[in-house]
Amino acid sequence: MHNDHWSEGQSWLCLPHAVACFAMIFWIEANVGVAWSAAPLSLGLAFMACESGFVLDAEARRGRSYTGWIWGGKLVAWGQWKAAPTAAAVQLLRTRESMMNRRGAPRSVRIDSWELQWEDEQGCWHSLHDFTDRHLAQSALTTVRQSTHC
């Protein structure tokens, strides 16, 4: 089985996990002892190194948005696999979402993203992955089109 892989770099989804691990260090040092704080420190550092991206299994015609690590050349990740039927049309949908905090940050700050989608028999579009890099999105679109029309 050969998987095509598009990495989008460090994942901010793991940041809360890392912060929780680092907070646990202080509790363990205060209540248990310094020697036991190495485990949450290691976990916190591991979560800081998390990556996110998209993996395509062309043979099974399925893709997965993932969060995880690359250890020893292997992807160790989690994320739900989504299947795209063989004859399904695929497209990229560009979205521009504004960022705004509770205090009303300016709406002029926009995030561009490109959503890779496939169309079912009823004409409904379903998401495979939401890319933040246009070149990665176009590369994935080309590969998915080639795999679904073989």
Short mmCIF file of N, CA and C in Angstrom, two decimals:
data_model
loop_
_atom_site.label_atom_id
_atom_site.label_comp_id
_atom_site.label_asym_id
_atom_site.label_seq_id
_atom_site.Cartn_x
_atom_site.Cartn_y
_atom_site.Cartn_z
N MET A 1 0.84 -1.17 0.00
CA MET A 1 0.00 0.00 0.00
C MET A 1 0.89 1.24 0.00
N HIS A 2 0.69 2.12 -0.98
CA HIS A 2 1.44 3.36 -1.06
C HIS A 2 0.52 4.53 -0.73
N ASN A 3 0.95 5.36 0.20
CA ASN A 3 0.18 6.54 0.56
C ASN A 3 0.90 7.79 0.09
N ASP A 4 0.15 8.71 -0.51
CA ASP A 4 0.68 10.03 -0.83
C ASP A 4 0.43 10.92 0.38
N HIS A 5 1.39 11.78 0.69
CA HIS A 5 1.37 12.52 1.93
C HIS A 5 1.65 14.00 1.67
N TRP A 6 0.81 14.87 2.22
CA TRP A 6 1.02 16.31 2.14
C TRP A 6 1.05 16.86 3.56
N SER A 7 2.20 17.30 4.01
CA SER A 7 2.35 17.83 5.36
C SER A 7 2.18 19.34 5.36
N GLU A 8 1.37 19.83 6.28
CA GLU A 8 1.17 21.27 6.40
C GLU A 8 1.95 21.86 7.57
N GLY A 9 2.85 21.06 8.13
CA GLY A 9 3.71 21.58 9.19
C GLY A 9 3.11 21.43 10.57
N GLN A 10 3.61 22.23 11.49
CA GLN A 10 3.22 22.12 12.89
C GLN A 10 1.73 22.35 13.07
N SER A 11 1.13 21.50 13.89
CA SER A 11 -0.30 21.58 14.15
C SER A 11 -0.56 22.33 15.45
N TRP A 12 -1.40 23.33 15.38
CA TRP A 12 -1.76 24.06 16.59
C TRP A 12 -2.88 23.36 17.35
N LEU A 13 -3.44 22.29 16.78
CA LEU A 13 -4.48 21.54 17.48
C LEU A 13 -3.94 20.84 18.72
N CYS A 14 -2.64 20.56 18.73
CA CYS A 14 -2.04 19.85 19.86
C CYS A 14 -1.55 20.78 20.96
N LEU A 15 -1.62 22.08 20.74
CA LEU A 15 -1.12 23.04 21.73
C LEU A 15 -1.82 22.91 23.09
N PRO A 16 -3.16 22.76 23.15
CA PRO A 16 -3.79 22.58 24.47
C PRO A 16 -3.29 21.33 25.20
N HIS A 17 -3.01 20.26 24.46
CA HIS A 17 -2.49 19.04 25.08
C HIS A 17 -1.11 19.32 25.68
N ALA A 18 -0.28 20.04 24.94
CA ALA A 18 1.07 20.36 25.43
C ALA A 18 0.99 21.24 26.67
N VAL A 19 0.13 22.24 26.66
CA VAL A 19 -0.01 23.13 27.82
C VAL A 19 -0.49 22.35 29.03
N ALA A 20 -1.43 21.42 28.84
CA ALA A 20 -1.91 20.60 29.95
C ALA A 20 -0.79 19.74 30.52
N CYS A 21 0.05 19.19 29.65
CA CYS A 21 1.19 18.39 30.12
C CYS A 21 2.18 19.24 30.90
N PHE A 22 2.45 20.45 30.40
CA PHE A 22 3.38 21.33 31.10
C PHE A 22 2.81 21.77 32.45
N ALA A 23 1.50 21.99 32.52
CA ALA A 23 0.88 22.35 33.80
C ALA A 23 0.95 21.19 34.78
N MET A 24 0.82 19.97 34.26
CA MET A 24 0.91 18.78 35.10
C MET A 24 2.30 18.65 35.73
N ILE A 25 3.32 19.13 35.03
CA ILE A 25 4.69 19.08 35.56
C ILE A 25 4.75 19.79 36.90
N PHE A 26 4.17 20.99 36.99
CA PHE A 26 4.23 21.76 38.23
C PHE A 26 3.49 21.05 39.36
N TRP A 27 2.34 20.45 39.05
CA TRP A 27 1.59 19.73 40.07
C TRP A 27 2.39 18.53 40.57
N ILE A 28 2.98 17.78 39.65
CA ILE A 28 3.76 16.59 40.03
C ILE A 28 4.97 16.99 40.85
N GLU A 29 5.67 18.05 40.45
CA GLU A 29 6.84 18.49 41.21
C GLU A 29 6.46 18.94 42.61
N ALA A 30 5.31 19.57 42.75
CA ALA A 30 4.88 20.06 44.06
C ALA A 30 4.36 18.94 44.95
N ASN A 31 3.73 17.93 44.38
CA ASN A 31 3.06 16.91 45.19
C ASN A 31 3.75 15.55 45.21
N VAL A 32 4.49 15.20 44.18
CA VAL A 32 5.05 13.86 44.10
C VAL A 32 6.57 13.88 44.14
N GLY A 33 7.16 14.73 43.35
CA GLY A 33 8.62 14.82 43.31
C GLY A 33 9.11 15.10 41.91
N VAL A 34 10.28 15.69 41.85
CA VAL A 34 10.84 16.12 40.57
C VAL A 34 11.09 14.96 39.63
N ALA A 35 11.49 13.81 40.15
CA ALA A 35 11.84 12.67 39.29
C ALA A 35 10.68 12.23 38.41
N TRP A 36 9.45 12.37 38.90
CA TRP A 36 8.28 11.91 38.14
C TRP A 36 7.80 12.93 37.11
N SER A 37 8.41 14.10 37.06
CA SER A 37 7.95 15.13 36.12
C SER A 37 8.48 14.92 34.70
N ALA A 38 9.37 13.95 34.51
CA ALA A 38 9.94 13.72 33.17
C ALA A 38 8.88 13.20 32.18
N ALA A 39 7.93 12.41 32.65
CA ALA A 39 6.91 11.85 31.75
C ALA A 39 6.03 12.95 31.14
N PRO A 40 5.43 13.84 31.95
CA PRO A 40 4.62 14.88 31.31
C PRO A 40 5.47 15.87 30.50
N LEU A 41 6.73 16.06 30.89
CA LEU A 41 7.61 16.92 30.09
C LEU A 41 7.82 16.31 28.71
N SER A 42 8.06 15.01 28.66
CA SER A 42 8.25 14.32 27.38
C SER A 42 6.99 14.39 26.53
N LEU A 43 5.84 14.15 27.16
CA LEU A 43 4.57 14.23 26.42
C LEU A 43 4.31 15.64 25.90
N GLY A 44 4.58 16.63 26.73
CA GLY A 44 4.38 18.02 26.31
C GLY A 44 5.25 18.39 25.13
N LEU A 45 6.52 17.98 25.17
CA LEU A 45 7.41 18.25 24.04
C LEU A 45 6.98 17.49 22.79
N ALA A 46 6.49 16.26 22.98
CA ALA A 46 6.00 15.49 21.83
C ALA A 46 4.80 16.17 21.19
N PHE A 47 3.87 16.67 22.02
CA PHE A 47 2.71 17.36 21.46
C PHE A 47 3.11 18.66 20.77
N MET A 48 4.18 19.30 21.21
CA MET A 48 4.66 20.52 20.54
C MET A 48 5.18 20.20 19.14
N ALA A 49 5.59 18.95 18.92
CA ALA A 49 6.15 18.55 17.62
C ALA A 49 5.10 17.95 16.68
N CYS A 50 3.83 18.00 17.05
CA CYS A 50 2.76 17.46 16.20
C CYS A 50 2.71 18.17 14.85
N GLU A 51 2.38 17.40 13.82
CA GLU A 51 2.17 17.93 12.47
C GLU A 51 0.74 17.66 12.05
N SER A 52 0.30 18.40 11.05
CA SER A 52 -1.00 18.11 10.46
C SER A 52 -0.84 18.07 8.95
N GLY A 53 -1.78 17.42 8.29
CA GLY A 53 -1.71 17.30 6.84
C GLY A 53 -2.78 16.38 6.30
N PHE A 54 -2.50 15.82 5.13
CA PHE A 54 -3.46 14.97 4.42
C PHE A 54 -2.73 13.77 3.85
N VAL A 55 -3.32 12.60 4.00
CA VAL A 55 -2.78 11.35 3.46
C VAL A 55 -3.82 10.77 2.52
N LEU A 56 -3.36 10.32 1.34
CA LEU A 56 -4.25 9.69 0.36
C LEU A 56 -3.78 8.27 0.12
N ASP A 57 -4.68 7.31 0.33
CA ASP A 57 -4.45 5.92 -0.03
C ASP A 57 -5.14 5.73 -1.38
N ALA A 58 -4.36 5.83 -2.47
CA ALA A 58 -4.92 5.83 -3.83
C ALA A 58 -5.57 4.49 -4.18
N GLU A 59 -5.01 3.38 -3.70
CA GLU A 59 -5.57 2.06 -4.02
C GLU A 59 -6.96 1.90 -3.43
N ALA A 60 -7.14 2.32 -2.19
CA ALA A 60 -8.44 2.20 -1.53
C ALA A 60 -9.33 3.41 -1.82
N ARG A 61 -8.79 4.41 -2.50
CA ARG A 61 -9.50 5.63 -2.83
C ARG A 61 -10.11 6.29 -1.60
N ARG A 62 -9.24 6.55 -0.64
CA ARG A 62 -9.68 7.21 0.58
C ARG A 62 -8.59 8.16 1.06
N GLY A 63 -9.01 9.18 1.79
CA GLY A 63 -8.08 10.17 2.30
C GLY A 63 -8.34 10.44 3.77
N ARG A 64 -7.34 11.02 4.42
CA ARG A 64 -7.47 11.30 5.85
C ARG A 64 -6.76 12.60 6.19
N SER A 65 -7.48 13.52 6.82
CA SER A 65 -6.84 14.66 7.46
C SER A 65 -6.27 14.11 8.77
N TYR A 66 -5.03 14.43 9.04
CA TYR A 66 -4.42 13.82 10.22
C TYR A 66 -3.73 14.86 11.09
N THR A 67 -3.50 14.45 12.31
CA THR A 67 -2.62 15.13 13.24
C THR A 67 -1.74 14.04 13.82
N GLY A 68 -0.44 14.25 13.88
CA GLY A 68 0.44 13.22 14.41
C GLY A 68 1.90 13.55 14.23
N TRP A 69 2.72 12.51 14.22
CA TRP A 69 4.17 12.65 14.15
C TRP A 69 4.72 11.76 13.05
N ILE A 70 5.92 12.08 12.61
CA ILE A 70 6.67 11.19 11.73
C ILE A 70 7.85 10.69 12.54
N TRP A 71 7.83 9.41 12.90
CA TRP A 71 8.89 8.78 13.69
C TRP A 71 9.51 7.68 12.88
N GLY A 72 10.81 7.76 12.68
CA GLY A 72 11.52 6.73 11.94
C GLY A 72 11.04 6.59 10.51
N GLY A 73 10.61 7.68 9.89
CA GLY A 73 10.13 7.64 8.52
C GLY A 73 8.70 7.15 8.37
N LYS A 74 8.04 6.81 9.47
CA LYS A 74 6.65 6.34 9.43
C LYS A 74 5.74 7.39 10.05
N LEU A 75 4.57 7.51 9.48
CA LEU A 75 3.57 8.43 9.98
C LEU A 75 2.78 7.77 11.11
N VAL A 76 2.83 8.36 12.29
CA VAL A 76 2.05 7.91 13.43
C VAL A 76 1.03 9.01 13.67
N ALA A 77 -0.23 8.76 13.27
CA ALA A 77 -1.21 9.84 13.27
C ALA A 77 -2.60 9.33 13.61
N TRP A 78 -3.47 10.27 13.88
CA TRP A 78 -4.86 9.95 14.08
C TRP A 78 -5.70 10.87 13.20
N GLY A 79 -6.88 10.41 12.85
CA GLY A 79 -7.78 11.14 11.97
C GLY A 79 -8.68 10.15 11.26
N GLN A 80 -9.86 10.56 10.88
CA GLN A 80 -10.85 9.67 10.26
C GLN A 80 -10.61 9.56 8.76
N TRP A 81 -10.62 8.31 8.26
CA TRP A 81 -10.50 8.07 6.82
C TRP A 81 -11.84 8.38 6.17
N LYS A 82 -11.79 9.06 5.01
CA LYS A 82 -13.00 9.36 4.23
C LYS A 82 -12.78 8.81 2.83
N ALA A 83 -13.76 8.06 2.33
CA ALA A 83 -13.64 7.44 1.01
C ALA A 83 -14.29 8.31 -0.05
N ALA A 84 -13.65 8.38 -1.21
CA ALA A 84 -14.21 9.07 -2.38
C ALA A 84 -14.44 8.01 -3.45
N PRO A 85 -15.68 7.85 -3.94
CA PRO A 85 -15.95 6.85 -4.97
C PRO A 85 -15.10 7.05 -6.22
N THR A 86 -14.91 5.97 -6.96
CA THR A 86 -14.03 5.97 -8.12
C THR A 86 -14.40 7.03 -9.15
N ALA A 87 -15.66 7.15 -9.49
CA ALA A 87 -16.08 8.08 -10.54
C ALA A 87 -16.47 9.46 -10.01
N ALA A 88 -16.21 9.72 -8.75
CA ALA A 88 -16.63 10.99 -8.15
C ALA A 88 -15.83 12.17 -8.70
N ALA A 89 -16.54 13.26 -8.94
CA ALA A 89 -15.87 14.50 -9.34
C ALA A 89 -15.22 15.10 -8.10
N VAL A 90 -14.06 15.71 -8.29
CA VAL A 90 -13.37 16.38 -7.18
C VAL A 90 -13.09 17.83 -7.57
N GLN A 91 -13.02 18.68 -6.56
CA GLN A 91 -12.77 20.10 -6.81
C GLN A 91 -12.09 20.73 -5.60
N LEU A 92 -11.55 21.92 -5.81
CA LEU A 92 -11.05 22.76 -4.73
C LEU A 92 -12.00 23.94 -4.58
N LEU A 93 -12.42 24.20 -3.37
CA LEU A 93 -13.27 25.34 -3.08
C LEU A 93 -12.47 26.31 -2.22
N ARG A 94 -12.23 27.50 -2.75
CA ARG A 94 -11.47 28.49 -1.99
C ARG A 94 -12.40 29.22 -1.04
N THR A 95 -11.98 29.33 0.21
CA THR A 95 -12.76 30.05 1.21
C THR A 95 -11.88 31.11 1.84
N ARG A 96 -12.48 32.19 2.23
CA ARG A 96 -11.78 33.26 2.96
C ARG A 96 -12.58 33.52 4.22
N GLU A 97 -12.05 33.08 5.33
CA GLU A 97 -12.74 33.25 6.60
C GLU A 97 -12.07 34.36 7.39
N SER A 98 -12.90 35.17 8.04
CA SER A 98 -12.33 36.25 8.84
C SER A 98 -12.06 35.74 10.25
N MET A 99 -11.01 36.28 10.82
CA MET A 99 -10.68 35.97 12.20
C MET A 99 -11.17 37.12 13.06
N MET A 100 -11.87 36.79 14.13
CA MET A 100 -12.33 37.84 15.02
C MET A 100 -12.41 37.27 16.43
N ASN A 101 -11.83 37.97 17.39
CA ASN A 101 -11.93 37.51 18.77
C ASN A 101 -13.17 38.10 19.43
N ARG A 102 -13.37 37.79 20.70
CA ARG A 102 -14.56 38.25 21.40
C ARG A 102 -14.60 39.76 21.57
N ARG A 103 -13.44 40.38 21.51
CA ARG A 103 -13.39 41.83 21.68
C ARG A 103 -13.62 42.57 20.37
N GLY A 104 -13.80 41.87 19.29
CA GLY A 104 -14.10 42.51 18.02
C GLY A 104 -12.88 42.91 17.23
N ALA A 105 -11.95 41.99 17.08
CA ALA A 105 -10.78 42.26 16.24
C ALA A 105 -11.24 42.59 14.83
N PRO A 106 -10.45 43.34 14.09
CA PRO A 106 -10.87 43.74 12.75
C PRO A 106 -11.17 42.55 11.85
N ARG A 107 -12.19 42.68 11.04
CA ARG A 107 -12.55 41.62 10.10
C ARG A 107 -11.64 41.60 8.88
N SER A 108 -10.72 42.54 8.81
CA SER A 108 -9.82 42.59 7.65
C SER A 108 -8.80 41.46 7.67
N VAL A 109 -8.64 40.79 8.82
CA VAL A 109 -7.72 39.66 8.90
C VAL A 109 -8.46 38.43 8.38
N ARG A 110 -8.01 37.93 7.24
CA ARG A 110 -8.69 36.79 6.61
C ARG A 110 -7.72 35.65 6.40
N ILE A 111 -8.25 34.44 6.53
CA ILE A 111 -7.48 33.22 6.31
C ILE A 111 -7.97 32.59 5.02
N ASP A 112 -7.08 32.43 4.06
CA ASP A 112 -7.41 31.73 2.82
C ASP A 112 -7.23 30.24 3.03
N SER A 113 -8.19 29.47 2.56
CA SER A 113 -8.03 28.02 2.60
C SER A 113 -8.67 27.43 1.34
N TRP A 114 -8.23 26.24 1.01
CA TRP A 114 -8.71 25.53 -0.17
C TRP A 114 -9.21 24.17 0.29
N GLU A 115 -10.52 23.97 0.17
CA GLU A 115 -11.14 22.73 0.62
C GLU A 115 -11.21 21.74 -0.53
N LEU A 116 -10.60 20.57 -0.34
CA LEU A 116 -10.65 19.49 -1.31
C LEU A 116 -11.95 18.73 -1.09
N GLN A 117 -12.80 18.66 -2.13
CA GLN A 117 -14.13 18.07 -2.00
C GLN A 117 -14.39 17.05 -3.09
N TRP A 118 -15.31 16.12 -2.82
CA TRP A 118 -15.79 15.18 -3.83
C TRP A 118 -17.31 15.24 -3.87
N GLU A 119 -17.89 14.91 -5.04
CA GLU A 119 -19.33 15.01 -5.26
C GLU A 119 -19.97 13.63 -5.27
N ASP A 120 -21.07 13.47 -4.52
CA ASP A 120 -21.78 12.19 -4.53
C ASP A 120 -22.82 12.16 -5.65
N GLU A 121 -23.58 11.05 -5.73
CA GLU A 121 -24.55 10.87 -6.81
C GLU A 121 -25.69 11.88 -6.76
N GLN A 122 -26.00 12.41 -5.59
CA GLN A 122 -27.08 13.38 -5.45
C GLN A 122 -26.62 14.81 -5.72
N GLY A 123 -25.36 15.00 -6.03
CA GLY A 123 -24.84 16.34 -6.31
C GLY A 123 -24.37 17.10 -5.08
N CYS A 124 -24.27 16.41 -3.94
CA CYS A 124 -23.79 17.06 -2.71
C CYS A 124 -22.27 16.93 -2.64
N TRP A 125 -21.62 18.00 -2.21
CA TRP A 125 -20.16 17.99 -2.09
C TRP A 125 -19.76 17.67 -0.66
N HIS A 126 -18.73 16.82 -0.51
CA HIS A 126 -18.23 16.39 0.79
C HIS A 126 -16.74 16.71 0.90
N SER A 127 -16.35 17.14 2.07
CA SER A 127 -14.96 17.56 2.28
C SER A 127 -14.03 16.37 2.52
N LEU A 128 -12.85 16.42 1.91
CA LEU A 128 -11.79 15.47 2.22
C LEU A 128 -10.76 16.11 3.14
N HIS A 129 -10.38 17.36 2.83
CA HIS A 129 -9.39 18.07 3.65
C HIS A 129 -9.45 19.56 3.34
N ASP A 130 -9.12 20.37 4.32
CA ASP A 130 -9.07 21.82 4.16
C ASP A 130 -7.61 22.26 4.23
N PHE A 131 -7.04 22.63 3.09
CA PHE A 131 -5.63 23.04 3.01
C PHE A 131 -5.49 24.53 3.25
N THR A 132 -4.38 24.94 3.85
CA THR A 132 -4.07 26.36 3.99
C THR A 132 -3.03 26.80 2.97
N ASP A 133 -2.45 25.85 2.24
CA ASP A 133 -1.45 26.15 1.22
C ASP A 133 -2.01 25.79 -0.15
N ARG A 134 -2.07 26.76 -1.05
CA ARG A 134 -2.67 26.55 -2.37
C ARG A 134 -1.93 25.52 -3.20
N HIS A 135 -0.60 25.53 -3.14
CA HIS A 135 0.19 24.59 -3.94
C HIS A 135 0.01 23.15 -3.46
N LEU A 136 -0.05 22.96 -2.14
CA LEU A 136 -0.34 21.61 -1.62
C LEU A 136 -1.73 21.17 -2.06
N ALA A 137 -2.69 22.08 -2.01
CA ALA A 137 -4.07 21.75 -2.39
C ALA A 137 -4.15 21.35 -3.86
N GLN A 138 -3.47 22.09 -4.73
CA GLN A 138 -3.50 21.76 -6.16
C GLN A 138 -2.80 20.44 -6.44
N SER A 139 -1.71 20.17 -5.73
CA SER A 139 -1.02 18.89 -5.89
C SER A 139 -1.91 17.73 -5.46
N ALA A 140 -2.58 17.90 -4.31
CA ALA A 140 -3.49 16.85 -3.82
C ALA A 140 -4.66 16.66 -4.78
N LEU A 141 -5.20 17.74 -5.32
CA LEU A 141 -6.31 17.64 -6.27
C LEU A 141 -5.90 16.84 -7.50
N THR A 142 -4.73 17.12 -8.04
CA THR A 142 -4.24 16.39 -9.21
C THR A 142 -4.08 14.90 -8.91
N THR A 143 -3.52 14.59 -7.75
CA THR A 143 -3.31 13.18 -7.37
C THR A 143 -4.63 12.47 -7.14
N VAL A 144 -5.58 13.13 -6.47
CA VAL A 144 -6.88 12.51 -6.23
C VAL A 144 -7.61 12.29 -7.55
N ARG A 145 -7.55 13.25 -8.45
CA ARG A 145 -8.19 13.08 -9.77
C ARG A 145 -7.60 11.89 -10.51
N GLN A 146 -6.29 11.75 -10.48
CA GLN A 146 -5.65 10.62 -11.15
C GLN A 146 -6.06 9.30 -10.51
N SER A 147 -6.18 9.27 -9.20
CA SER A 147 -6.52 8.01 -8.52
C SER A 147 -7.98 7.64 -8.69
N THR A 148 -8.87 8.63 -8.79
CA THR A 148 -10.30 8.30 -8.91
C THR A 148 -10.72 8.03 -10.34
N HIS A 149 -9.88 8.34 -11.31
CA HIS A 149 -10.24 8.10 -12.70
C HIS A 149 -9.36 7.05 -13.36
N CYS A 150 -8.76 6.17 -12.56
CA CYS A 150 -7.92 5.10 -13.11
C CYS A 150 -8.77 3.97 -13.64
#
